[in-house]
Coordinates of C-alpha atoms (C1' of nucleotides) in Angstrom, one line a residue:
Chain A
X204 CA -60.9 132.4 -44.4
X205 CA -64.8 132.5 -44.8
X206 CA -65.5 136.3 -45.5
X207 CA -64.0 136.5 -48.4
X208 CA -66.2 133.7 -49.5
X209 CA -69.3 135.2 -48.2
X210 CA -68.9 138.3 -50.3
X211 CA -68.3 136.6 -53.8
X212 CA -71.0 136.3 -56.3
X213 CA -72.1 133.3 -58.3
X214 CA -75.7 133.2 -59.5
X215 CA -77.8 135.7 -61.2
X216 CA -80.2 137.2 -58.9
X217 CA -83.4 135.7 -61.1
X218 CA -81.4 132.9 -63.0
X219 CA -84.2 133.4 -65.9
X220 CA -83.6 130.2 -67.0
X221 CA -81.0 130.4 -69.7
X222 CA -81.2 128.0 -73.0
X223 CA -78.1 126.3 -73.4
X224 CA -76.8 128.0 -76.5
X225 CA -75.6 125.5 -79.2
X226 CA -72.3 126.5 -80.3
X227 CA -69.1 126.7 -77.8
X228 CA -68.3 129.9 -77.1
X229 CA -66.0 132.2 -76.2
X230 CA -64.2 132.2 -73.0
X231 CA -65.9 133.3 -70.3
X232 CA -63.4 134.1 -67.4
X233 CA -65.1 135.2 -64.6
X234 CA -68.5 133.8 -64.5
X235 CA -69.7 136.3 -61.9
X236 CA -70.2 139.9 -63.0
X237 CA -74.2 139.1 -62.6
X238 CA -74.6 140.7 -59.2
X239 CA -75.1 144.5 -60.5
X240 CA -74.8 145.5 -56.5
X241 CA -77.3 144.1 -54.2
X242 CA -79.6 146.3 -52.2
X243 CA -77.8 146.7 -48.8
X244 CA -80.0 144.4 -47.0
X245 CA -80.2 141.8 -49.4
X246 CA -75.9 141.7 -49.5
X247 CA -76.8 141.3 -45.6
X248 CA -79.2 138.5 -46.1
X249 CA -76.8 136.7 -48.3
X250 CA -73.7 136.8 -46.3
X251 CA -75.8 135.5 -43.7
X252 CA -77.1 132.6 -45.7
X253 CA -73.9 131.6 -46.7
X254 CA -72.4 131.4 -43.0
X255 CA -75.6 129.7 -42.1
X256 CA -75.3 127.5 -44.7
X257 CA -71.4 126.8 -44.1
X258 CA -72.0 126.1 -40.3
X259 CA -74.8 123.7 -41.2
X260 CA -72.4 121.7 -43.4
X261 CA -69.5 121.7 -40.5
X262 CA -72.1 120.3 -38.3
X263 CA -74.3 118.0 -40.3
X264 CA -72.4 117.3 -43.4
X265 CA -73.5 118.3 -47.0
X266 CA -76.8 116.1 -46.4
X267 CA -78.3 118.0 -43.5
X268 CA -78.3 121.3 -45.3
X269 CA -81.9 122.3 -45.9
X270 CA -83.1 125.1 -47.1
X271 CA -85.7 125.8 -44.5
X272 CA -82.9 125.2 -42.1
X273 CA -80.6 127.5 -43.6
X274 CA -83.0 129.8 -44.1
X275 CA -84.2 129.7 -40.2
X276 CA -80.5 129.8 -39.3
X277 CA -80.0 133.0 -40.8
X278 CA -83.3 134.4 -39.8
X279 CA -85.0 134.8 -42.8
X280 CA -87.4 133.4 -44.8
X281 CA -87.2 130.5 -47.3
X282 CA -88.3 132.4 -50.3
X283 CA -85.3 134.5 -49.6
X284 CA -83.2 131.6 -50.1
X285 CA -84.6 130.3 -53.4
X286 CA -84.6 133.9 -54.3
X287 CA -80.8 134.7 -54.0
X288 CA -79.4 131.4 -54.9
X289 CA -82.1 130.0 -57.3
X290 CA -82.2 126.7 -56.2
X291 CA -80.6 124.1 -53.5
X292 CA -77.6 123.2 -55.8
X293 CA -76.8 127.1 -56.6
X294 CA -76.7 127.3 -52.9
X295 CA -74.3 124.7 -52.3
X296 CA -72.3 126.1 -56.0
X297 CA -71.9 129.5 -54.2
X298 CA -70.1 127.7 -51.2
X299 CA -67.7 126.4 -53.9
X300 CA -67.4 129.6 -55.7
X301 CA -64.2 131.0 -53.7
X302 CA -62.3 127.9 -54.6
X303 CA -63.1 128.4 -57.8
X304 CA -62.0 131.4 -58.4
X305 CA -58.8 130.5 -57.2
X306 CA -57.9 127.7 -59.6
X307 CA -59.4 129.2 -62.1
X308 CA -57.1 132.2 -61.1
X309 CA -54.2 129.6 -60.9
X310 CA -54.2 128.0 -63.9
X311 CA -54.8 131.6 -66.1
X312 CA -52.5 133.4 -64.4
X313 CA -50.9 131.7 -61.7
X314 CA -47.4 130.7 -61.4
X315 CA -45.9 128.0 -63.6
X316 CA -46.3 124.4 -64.2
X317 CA -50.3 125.1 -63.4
X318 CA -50.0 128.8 -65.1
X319 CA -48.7 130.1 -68.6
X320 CA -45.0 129.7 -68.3
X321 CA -44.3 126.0 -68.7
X322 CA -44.8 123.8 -71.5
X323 CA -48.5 122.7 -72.5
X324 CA -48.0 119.4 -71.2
X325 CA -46.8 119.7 -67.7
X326 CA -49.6 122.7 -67.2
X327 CA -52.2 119.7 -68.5
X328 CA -50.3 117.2 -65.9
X329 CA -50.6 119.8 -63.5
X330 CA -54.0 121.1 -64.1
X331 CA -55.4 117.5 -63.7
X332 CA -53.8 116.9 -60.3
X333 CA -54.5 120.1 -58.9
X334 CA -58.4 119.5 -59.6
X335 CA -58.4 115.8 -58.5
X336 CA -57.1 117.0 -54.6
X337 CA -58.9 119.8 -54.5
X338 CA -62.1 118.1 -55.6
X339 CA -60.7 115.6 -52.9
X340 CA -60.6 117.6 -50.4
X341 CA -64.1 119.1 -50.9
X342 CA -66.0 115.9 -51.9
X343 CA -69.5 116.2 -50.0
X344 CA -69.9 119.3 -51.0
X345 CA -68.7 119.1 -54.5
X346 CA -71.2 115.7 -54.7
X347 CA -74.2 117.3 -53.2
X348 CA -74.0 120.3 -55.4
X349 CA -73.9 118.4 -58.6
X350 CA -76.7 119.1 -60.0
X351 CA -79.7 117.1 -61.9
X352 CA -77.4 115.3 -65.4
X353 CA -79.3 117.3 -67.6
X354 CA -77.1 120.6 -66.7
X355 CA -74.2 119.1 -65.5
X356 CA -72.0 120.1 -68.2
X357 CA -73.5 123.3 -69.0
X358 CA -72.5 125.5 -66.1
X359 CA -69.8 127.7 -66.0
X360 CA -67.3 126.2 -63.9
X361 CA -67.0 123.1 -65.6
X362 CA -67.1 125.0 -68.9
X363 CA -64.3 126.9 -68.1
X364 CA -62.4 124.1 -67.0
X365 CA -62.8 122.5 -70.1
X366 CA -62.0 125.2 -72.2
X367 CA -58.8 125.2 -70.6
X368 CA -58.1 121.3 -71.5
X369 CA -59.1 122.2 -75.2
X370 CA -57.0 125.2 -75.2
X371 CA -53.7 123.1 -73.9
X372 CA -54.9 119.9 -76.2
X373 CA -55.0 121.9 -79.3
X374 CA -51.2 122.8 -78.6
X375 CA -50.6 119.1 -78.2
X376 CA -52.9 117.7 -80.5
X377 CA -53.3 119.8 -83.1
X378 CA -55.2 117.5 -85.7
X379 CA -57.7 116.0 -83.0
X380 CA -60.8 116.3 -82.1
X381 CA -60.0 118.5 -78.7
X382 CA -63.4 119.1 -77.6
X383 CA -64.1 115.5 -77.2
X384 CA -60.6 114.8 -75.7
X385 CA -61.1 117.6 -73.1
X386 CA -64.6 116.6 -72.1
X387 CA -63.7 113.2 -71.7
X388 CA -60.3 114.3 -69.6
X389 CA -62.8 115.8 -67.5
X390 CA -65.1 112.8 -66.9
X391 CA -62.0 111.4 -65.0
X392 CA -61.8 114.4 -62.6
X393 CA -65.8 113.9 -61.8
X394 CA -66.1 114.4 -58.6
X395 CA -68.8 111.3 -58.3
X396 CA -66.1 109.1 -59.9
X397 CA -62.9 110.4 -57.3
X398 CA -65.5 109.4 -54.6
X399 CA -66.6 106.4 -56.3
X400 CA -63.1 104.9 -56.7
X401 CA -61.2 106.4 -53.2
X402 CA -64.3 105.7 -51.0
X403 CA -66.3 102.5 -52.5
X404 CA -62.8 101.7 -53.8
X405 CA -60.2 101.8 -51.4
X406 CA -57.9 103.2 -54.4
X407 CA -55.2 105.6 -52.9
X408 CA -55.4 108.9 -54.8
X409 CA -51.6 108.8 -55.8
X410 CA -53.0 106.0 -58.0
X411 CA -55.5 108.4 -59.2
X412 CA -52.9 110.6 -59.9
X413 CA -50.4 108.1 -62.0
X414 CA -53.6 107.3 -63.8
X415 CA -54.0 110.8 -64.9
X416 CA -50.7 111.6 -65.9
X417 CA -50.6 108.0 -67.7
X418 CA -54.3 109.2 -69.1
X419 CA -52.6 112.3 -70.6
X420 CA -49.7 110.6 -71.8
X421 CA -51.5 108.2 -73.9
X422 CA -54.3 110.7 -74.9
X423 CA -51.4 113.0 -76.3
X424 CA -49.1 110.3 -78.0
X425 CA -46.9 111.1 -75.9
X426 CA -43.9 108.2 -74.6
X427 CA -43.9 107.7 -70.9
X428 CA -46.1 105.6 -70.4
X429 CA -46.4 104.7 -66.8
Chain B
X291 CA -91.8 93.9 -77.8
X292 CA -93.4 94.9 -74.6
X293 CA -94.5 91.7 -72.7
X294 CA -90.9 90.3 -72.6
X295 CA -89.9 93.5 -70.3
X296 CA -92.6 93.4 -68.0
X297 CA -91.5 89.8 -67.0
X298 CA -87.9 90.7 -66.5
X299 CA -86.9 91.6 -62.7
X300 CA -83.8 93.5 -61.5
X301 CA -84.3 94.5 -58.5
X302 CA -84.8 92.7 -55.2
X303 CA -88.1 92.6 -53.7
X304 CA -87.0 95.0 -50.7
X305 CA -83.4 95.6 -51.7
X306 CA -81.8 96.3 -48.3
X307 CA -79.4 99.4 -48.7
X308 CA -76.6 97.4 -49.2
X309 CA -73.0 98.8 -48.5
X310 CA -71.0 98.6 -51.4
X311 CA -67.7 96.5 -51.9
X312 CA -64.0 97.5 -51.2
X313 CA -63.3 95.2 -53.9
X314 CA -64.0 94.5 -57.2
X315 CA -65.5 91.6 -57.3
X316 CA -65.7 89.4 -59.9
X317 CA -68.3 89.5 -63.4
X318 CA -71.7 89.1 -61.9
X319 CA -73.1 88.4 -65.3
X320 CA -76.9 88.0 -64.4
X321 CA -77.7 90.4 -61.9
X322 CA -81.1 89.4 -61.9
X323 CA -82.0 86.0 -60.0
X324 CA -83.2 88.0 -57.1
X325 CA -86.5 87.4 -57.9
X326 CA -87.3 84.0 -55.8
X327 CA -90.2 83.8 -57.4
X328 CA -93.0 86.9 -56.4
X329 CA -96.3 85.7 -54.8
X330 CA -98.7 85.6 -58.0
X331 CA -100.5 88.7 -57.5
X332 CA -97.7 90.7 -56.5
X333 CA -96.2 89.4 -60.2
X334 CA -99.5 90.8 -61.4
X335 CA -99.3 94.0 -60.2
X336 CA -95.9 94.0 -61.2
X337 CA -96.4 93.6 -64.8
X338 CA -99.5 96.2 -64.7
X339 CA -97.1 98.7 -63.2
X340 CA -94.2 98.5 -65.6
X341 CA -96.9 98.8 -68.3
X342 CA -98.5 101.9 -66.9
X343 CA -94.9 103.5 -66.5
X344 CA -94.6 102.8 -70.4
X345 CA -97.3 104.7 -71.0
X346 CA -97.2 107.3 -69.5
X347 CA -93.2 107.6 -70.4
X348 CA -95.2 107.4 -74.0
X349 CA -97.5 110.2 -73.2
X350 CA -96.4 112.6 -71.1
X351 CA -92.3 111.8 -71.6
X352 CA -90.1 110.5 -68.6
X353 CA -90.8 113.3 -66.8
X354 CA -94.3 113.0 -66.2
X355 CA -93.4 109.5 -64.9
X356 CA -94.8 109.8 -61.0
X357 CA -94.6 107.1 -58.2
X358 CA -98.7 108.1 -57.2
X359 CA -99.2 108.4 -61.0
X360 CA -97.9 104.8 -61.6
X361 CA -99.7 104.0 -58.9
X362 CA -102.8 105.2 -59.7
X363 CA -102.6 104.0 -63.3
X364 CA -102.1 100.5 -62.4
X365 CA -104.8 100.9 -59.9
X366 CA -102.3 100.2 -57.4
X367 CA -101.6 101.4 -54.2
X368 CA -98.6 103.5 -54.3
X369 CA -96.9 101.5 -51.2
X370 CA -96.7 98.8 -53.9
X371 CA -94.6 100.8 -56.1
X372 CA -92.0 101.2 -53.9
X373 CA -91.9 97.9 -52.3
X374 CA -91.8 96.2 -55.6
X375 CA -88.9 98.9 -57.2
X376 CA -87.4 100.4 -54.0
X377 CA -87.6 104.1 -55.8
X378 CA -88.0 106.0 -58.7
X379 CA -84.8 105.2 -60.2
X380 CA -85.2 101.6 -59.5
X381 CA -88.6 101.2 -61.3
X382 CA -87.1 103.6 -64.0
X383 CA -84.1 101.0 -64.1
X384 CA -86.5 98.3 -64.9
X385 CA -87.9 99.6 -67.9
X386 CA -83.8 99.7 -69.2
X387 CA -83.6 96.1 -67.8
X388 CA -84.5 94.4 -71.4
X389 CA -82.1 96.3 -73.7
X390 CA -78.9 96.4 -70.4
X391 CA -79.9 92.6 -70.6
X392 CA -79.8 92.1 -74.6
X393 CA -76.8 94.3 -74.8
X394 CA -75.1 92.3 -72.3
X395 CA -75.9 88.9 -74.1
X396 CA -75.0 90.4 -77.7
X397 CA -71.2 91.1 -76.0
X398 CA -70.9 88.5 -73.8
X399 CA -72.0 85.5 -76.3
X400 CA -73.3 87.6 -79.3
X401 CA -71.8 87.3 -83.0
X402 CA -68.6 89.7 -83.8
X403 CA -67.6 92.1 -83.9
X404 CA -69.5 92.7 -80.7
X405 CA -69.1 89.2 -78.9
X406 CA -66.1 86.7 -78.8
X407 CA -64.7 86.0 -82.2
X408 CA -63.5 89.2 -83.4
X409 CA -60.0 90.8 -81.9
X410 CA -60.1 93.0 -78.9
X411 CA -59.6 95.9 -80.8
X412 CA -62.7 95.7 -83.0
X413 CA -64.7 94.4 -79.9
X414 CA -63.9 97.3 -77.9
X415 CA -64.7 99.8 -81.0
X416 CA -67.9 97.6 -81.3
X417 CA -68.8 97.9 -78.1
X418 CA -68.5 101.9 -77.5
X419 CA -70.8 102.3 -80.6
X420 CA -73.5 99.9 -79.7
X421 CA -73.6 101.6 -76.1
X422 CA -73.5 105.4 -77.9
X423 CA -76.5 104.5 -79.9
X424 CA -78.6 101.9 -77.9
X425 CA -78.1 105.2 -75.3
X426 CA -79.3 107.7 -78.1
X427 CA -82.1 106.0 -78.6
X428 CA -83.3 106.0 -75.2
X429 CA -81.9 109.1 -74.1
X430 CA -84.7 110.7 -72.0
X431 CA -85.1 107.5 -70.0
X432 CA -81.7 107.1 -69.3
X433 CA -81.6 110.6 -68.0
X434 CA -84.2 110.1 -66.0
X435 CA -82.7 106.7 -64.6
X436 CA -79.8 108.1 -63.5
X437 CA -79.4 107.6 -59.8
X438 CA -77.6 110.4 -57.4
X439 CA -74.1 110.6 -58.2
X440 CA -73.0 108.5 -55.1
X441 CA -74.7 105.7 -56.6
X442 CA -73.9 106.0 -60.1
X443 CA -70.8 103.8 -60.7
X444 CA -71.7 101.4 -58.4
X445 CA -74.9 99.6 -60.1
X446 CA -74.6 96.1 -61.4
X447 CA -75.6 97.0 -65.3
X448 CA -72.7 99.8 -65.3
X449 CA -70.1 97.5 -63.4
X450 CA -70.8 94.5 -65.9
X451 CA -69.9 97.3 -68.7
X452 CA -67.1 98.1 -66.8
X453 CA -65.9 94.7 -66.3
X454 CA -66.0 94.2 -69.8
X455 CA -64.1 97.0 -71.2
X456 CA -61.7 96.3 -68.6
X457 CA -61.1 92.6 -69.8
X458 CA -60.8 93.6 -73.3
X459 CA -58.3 96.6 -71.9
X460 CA -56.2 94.0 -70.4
X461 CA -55.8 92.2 -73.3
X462 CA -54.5 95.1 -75.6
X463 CA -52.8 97.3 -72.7
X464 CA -51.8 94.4 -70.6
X465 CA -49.3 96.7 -68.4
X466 CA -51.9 99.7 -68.1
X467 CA -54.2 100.6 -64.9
X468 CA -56.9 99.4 -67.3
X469 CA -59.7 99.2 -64.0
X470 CA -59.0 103.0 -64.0
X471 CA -58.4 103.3 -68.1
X472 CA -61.7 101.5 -68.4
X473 CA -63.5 103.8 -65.9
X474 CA -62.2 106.8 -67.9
X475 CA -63.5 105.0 -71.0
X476 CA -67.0 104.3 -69.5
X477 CA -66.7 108.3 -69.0
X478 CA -67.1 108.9 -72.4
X479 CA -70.5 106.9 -73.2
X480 CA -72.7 108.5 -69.8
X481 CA -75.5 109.4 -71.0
X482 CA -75.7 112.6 -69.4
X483 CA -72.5 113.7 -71.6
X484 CA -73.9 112.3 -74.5
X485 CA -77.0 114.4 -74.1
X486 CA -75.0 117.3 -73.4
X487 CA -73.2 116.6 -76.3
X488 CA -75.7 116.0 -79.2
X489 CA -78.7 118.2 -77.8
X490 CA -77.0 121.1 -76.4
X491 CA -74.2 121.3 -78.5
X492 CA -75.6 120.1 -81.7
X493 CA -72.8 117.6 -82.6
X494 CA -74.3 114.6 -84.7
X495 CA -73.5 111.0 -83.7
X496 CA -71.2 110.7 -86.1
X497 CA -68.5 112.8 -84.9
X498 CA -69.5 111.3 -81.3
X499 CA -68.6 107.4 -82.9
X500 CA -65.6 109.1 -84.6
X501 CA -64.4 110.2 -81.1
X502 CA -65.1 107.2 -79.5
X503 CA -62.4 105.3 -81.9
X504 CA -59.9 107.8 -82.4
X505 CA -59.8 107.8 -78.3
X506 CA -59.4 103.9 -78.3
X507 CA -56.7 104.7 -80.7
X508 CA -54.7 106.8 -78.3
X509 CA -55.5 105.2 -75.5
X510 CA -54.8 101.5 -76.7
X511 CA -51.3 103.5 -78.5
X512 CA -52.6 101.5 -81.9
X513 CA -51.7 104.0 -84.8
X514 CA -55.0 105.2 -87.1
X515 CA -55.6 108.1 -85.0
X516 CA -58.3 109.5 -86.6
Chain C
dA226 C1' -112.1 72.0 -46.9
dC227 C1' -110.0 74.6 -43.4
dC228 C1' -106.4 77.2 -41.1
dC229 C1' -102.2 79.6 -40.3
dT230 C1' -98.6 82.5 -41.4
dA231 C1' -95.7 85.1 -44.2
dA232 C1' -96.0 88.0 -48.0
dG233 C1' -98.2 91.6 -50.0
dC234 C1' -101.1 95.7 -49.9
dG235 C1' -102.7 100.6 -49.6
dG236 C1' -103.2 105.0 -48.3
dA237 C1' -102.4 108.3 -44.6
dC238 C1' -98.4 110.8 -43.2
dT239 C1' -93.8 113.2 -43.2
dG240 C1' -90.3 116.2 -45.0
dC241 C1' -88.3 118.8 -48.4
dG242 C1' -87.7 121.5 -52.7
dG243 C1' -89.7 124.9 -55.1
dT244 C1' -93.5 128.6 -56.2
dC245 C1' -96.4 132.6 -55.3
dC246 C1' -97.9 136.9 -53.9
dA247 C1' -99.4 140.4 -50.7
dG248 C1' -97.0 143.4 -48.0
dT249 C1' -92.6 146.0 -46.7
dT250 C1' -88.2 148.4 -47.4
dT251 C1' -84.8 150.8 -50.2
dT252 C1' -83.4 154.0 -53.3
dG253 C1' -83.7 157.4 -56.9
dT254 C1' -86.4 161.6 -58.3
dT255 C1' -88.6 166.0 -57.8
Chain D
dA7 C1' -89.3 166.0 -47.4
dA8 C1' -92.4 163.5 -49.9
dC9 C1' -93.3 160.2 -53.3
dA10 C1' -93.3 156.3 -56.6
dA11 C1' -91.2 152.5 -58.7
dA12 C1' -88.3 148.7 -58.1
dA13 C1' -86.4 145.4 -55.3
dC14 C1' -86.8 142.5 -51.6
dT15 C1' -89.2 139.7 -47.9
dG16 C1' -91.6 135.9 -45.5
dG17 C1' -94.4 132.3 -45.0
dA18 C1' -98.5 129.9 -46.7
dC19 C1' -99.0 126.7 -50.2
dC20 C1' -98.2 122.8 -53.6
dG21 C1' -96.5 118.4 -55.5
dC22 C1' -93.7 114.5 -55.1
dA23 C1' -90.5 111.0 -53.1
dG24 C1' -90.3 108.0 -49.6
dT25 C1' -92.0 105.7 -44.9
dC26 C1' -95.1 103.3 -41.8
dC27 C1' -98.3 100.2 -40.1
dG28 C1' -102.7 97.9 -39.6
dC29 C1' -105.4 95.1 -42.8
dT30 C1' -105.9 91.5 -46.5
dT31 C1' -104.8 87.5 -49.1
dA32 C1' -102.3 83.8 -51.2
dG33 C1' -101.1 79.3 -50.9
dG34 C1' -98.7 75.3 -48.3
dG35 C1' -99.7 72.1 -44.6
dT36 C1' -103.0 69.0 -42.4

DNA sequence: ACCCTAAGCGGACTGCGGTCCAGTTTTGTT
DNA sequence: AACAAAACTGGACCGCAGTCCGCTTAGGGT
């Protein structure tokens, strides 16, 4: 289960760092594409830092992962680290990348309700549960790699995911403002608020559930309300 | 304008890491009061540090705000800093402290359509507009106030928010979730996404206020979408 | 006016994220 | 095989957030 990981891409290998640009653009599917082959050692070096990096996490949590410590781990040194992955959070983003992938890879092509096949609706019910477990499931990690506010909704991931919502709200909503709608149906599946409410609240996460399907419904005009 | 800030406290004097609440407890309008009164030069060096922070928020922008810097600009130890504010983010939050306080009074006891007086309906538009701008207006500070994600939903300024949308939720939506439907709201007016919003993707307030009551709309189920 | 104690103070110290660059290795070219 | 450019490496180095602890001082009690 971890190879396949350890061998997908995420980051640039010199992020240059990229001016958000200011008008929504196209689609972007696969984010990756931005590793033009490594140099056989450095695809060694990486692999390494990633497995370093995911045993660090299984024994210290999200918080004990330090980039000297990865790096000494893997037996290499720390520039190597900041030079493959950019920075602590693209570090911890390339541990998510495999997951990723795969919804992203469910919900585009996947079988029905998540993928094309069922009605816009139930794929928007769908897609909002699917990302509230799995961003359940993977909460340290998907809280420590959020990164500083200023880029948080610029990177690719959660731009994709977004698109997506816009994409199924315009077939629901013709007439509305979609981009707001879908960034704001995103804010509910932020992974600091699913923490927030299921750890510092006690709320069970089928309640987080109802509440996004109920979110949708009214968000869409839909009946069934609760 | 100033002098009124530097008087106002937030924080307590050593705030203990304190474990947040399973429940949701009930309005804690004044958060403040924690200040049983500060030892007169420690009120003095108080003061001088939550000028120097001003200015050099003024010169060099919130970025160039630094705990030694503060420090050393209000010829300080920088021990001091941190006793007095805890962290960064906490002296940062004290600088917000005057306008989260004034926006707090103008909904709580304020003239409509913001405070009591007016329907629930308008108060609740009211209210997400006076947030969206009073947050435009001191966007780089907020930015720069914002805590790590663990943290973010669980400080008193944001949970009085909260508390208040969901009071006014309960009134128009009385058989909703409105604790989460509130949340969800809240979503829509962090300032990170407003930032993202306006200064990345170029979209003017207008259209941001627009969204803000055409989502009350749907999610209250009153008509006038858009 | 003096003293005692708790509150406050300051700056040395630690640990980590991130940068830099001189030296090394890989890979394509002739 | 030899070479040169490009890519990669490692660890010294920097700045900043946050901690620690011995010293100072305010201010109530007598």
């Amino acid at each position: 289960m971890l190879y396949a990981v350890f061998m997908s891409a995420t980051l640039p290998p010199i992020p240059a760092p990229q001016e958000p640009v200011g008008e929504p653009e196209l689609l972007q599917l696969s984010a990756a594409e931005d590793e033009p082959c490594l140099r056989a050692d450095a695809a060694r070096n990486r692999a390494a830092l990633l497995e370093a990096a995911t045993r660090l996490i299984a024994e210290h949590g999200a918080a004990g992962v330090t980039m000297e410590a990865v790096a000494a781990a893997a037996k290499v040194g720390k520039g190597t680290v900041f030079r493959r992955f950019g920075d602590r959070t693209g570090l911890l983003m390339a541990l998510l990348d495999h997951s990723a992938k795969k919804l992203q890879a469910d919900f585009l092509g996947g079988p029905a309700p998540l993928g094309p096949g069922a009605p816009p609706l139930e794929r928007l019910r769908a897609f909002g549960v699917a990302v509230l477990y799995r961003t359940h499931e993977q909460l340290d990690l998907q809280l420590a790699a959020q990164p500083e506010p200023t880029r948080r909704f610029g990177l690719p991931p959660t731009r994709a995911l977004t698109m997506h919502v816009t994409v199924l709200l315009r077939q629901l909503v013709p007439d509305a403002d979609c981009e707001l709608l879908a960034r704001m149906l995103m804010g509910y599946l932020d992974p600091a608020l699913i923490h927030h409410l299921t750890k510092q609240c006690g709320m069970p996460m089928d309640r987080l559930e109802a509440g996004w399907v109920d979110l949708v419904a009214r968000v869409t005009c839909t009946p069934q309300s609760r």
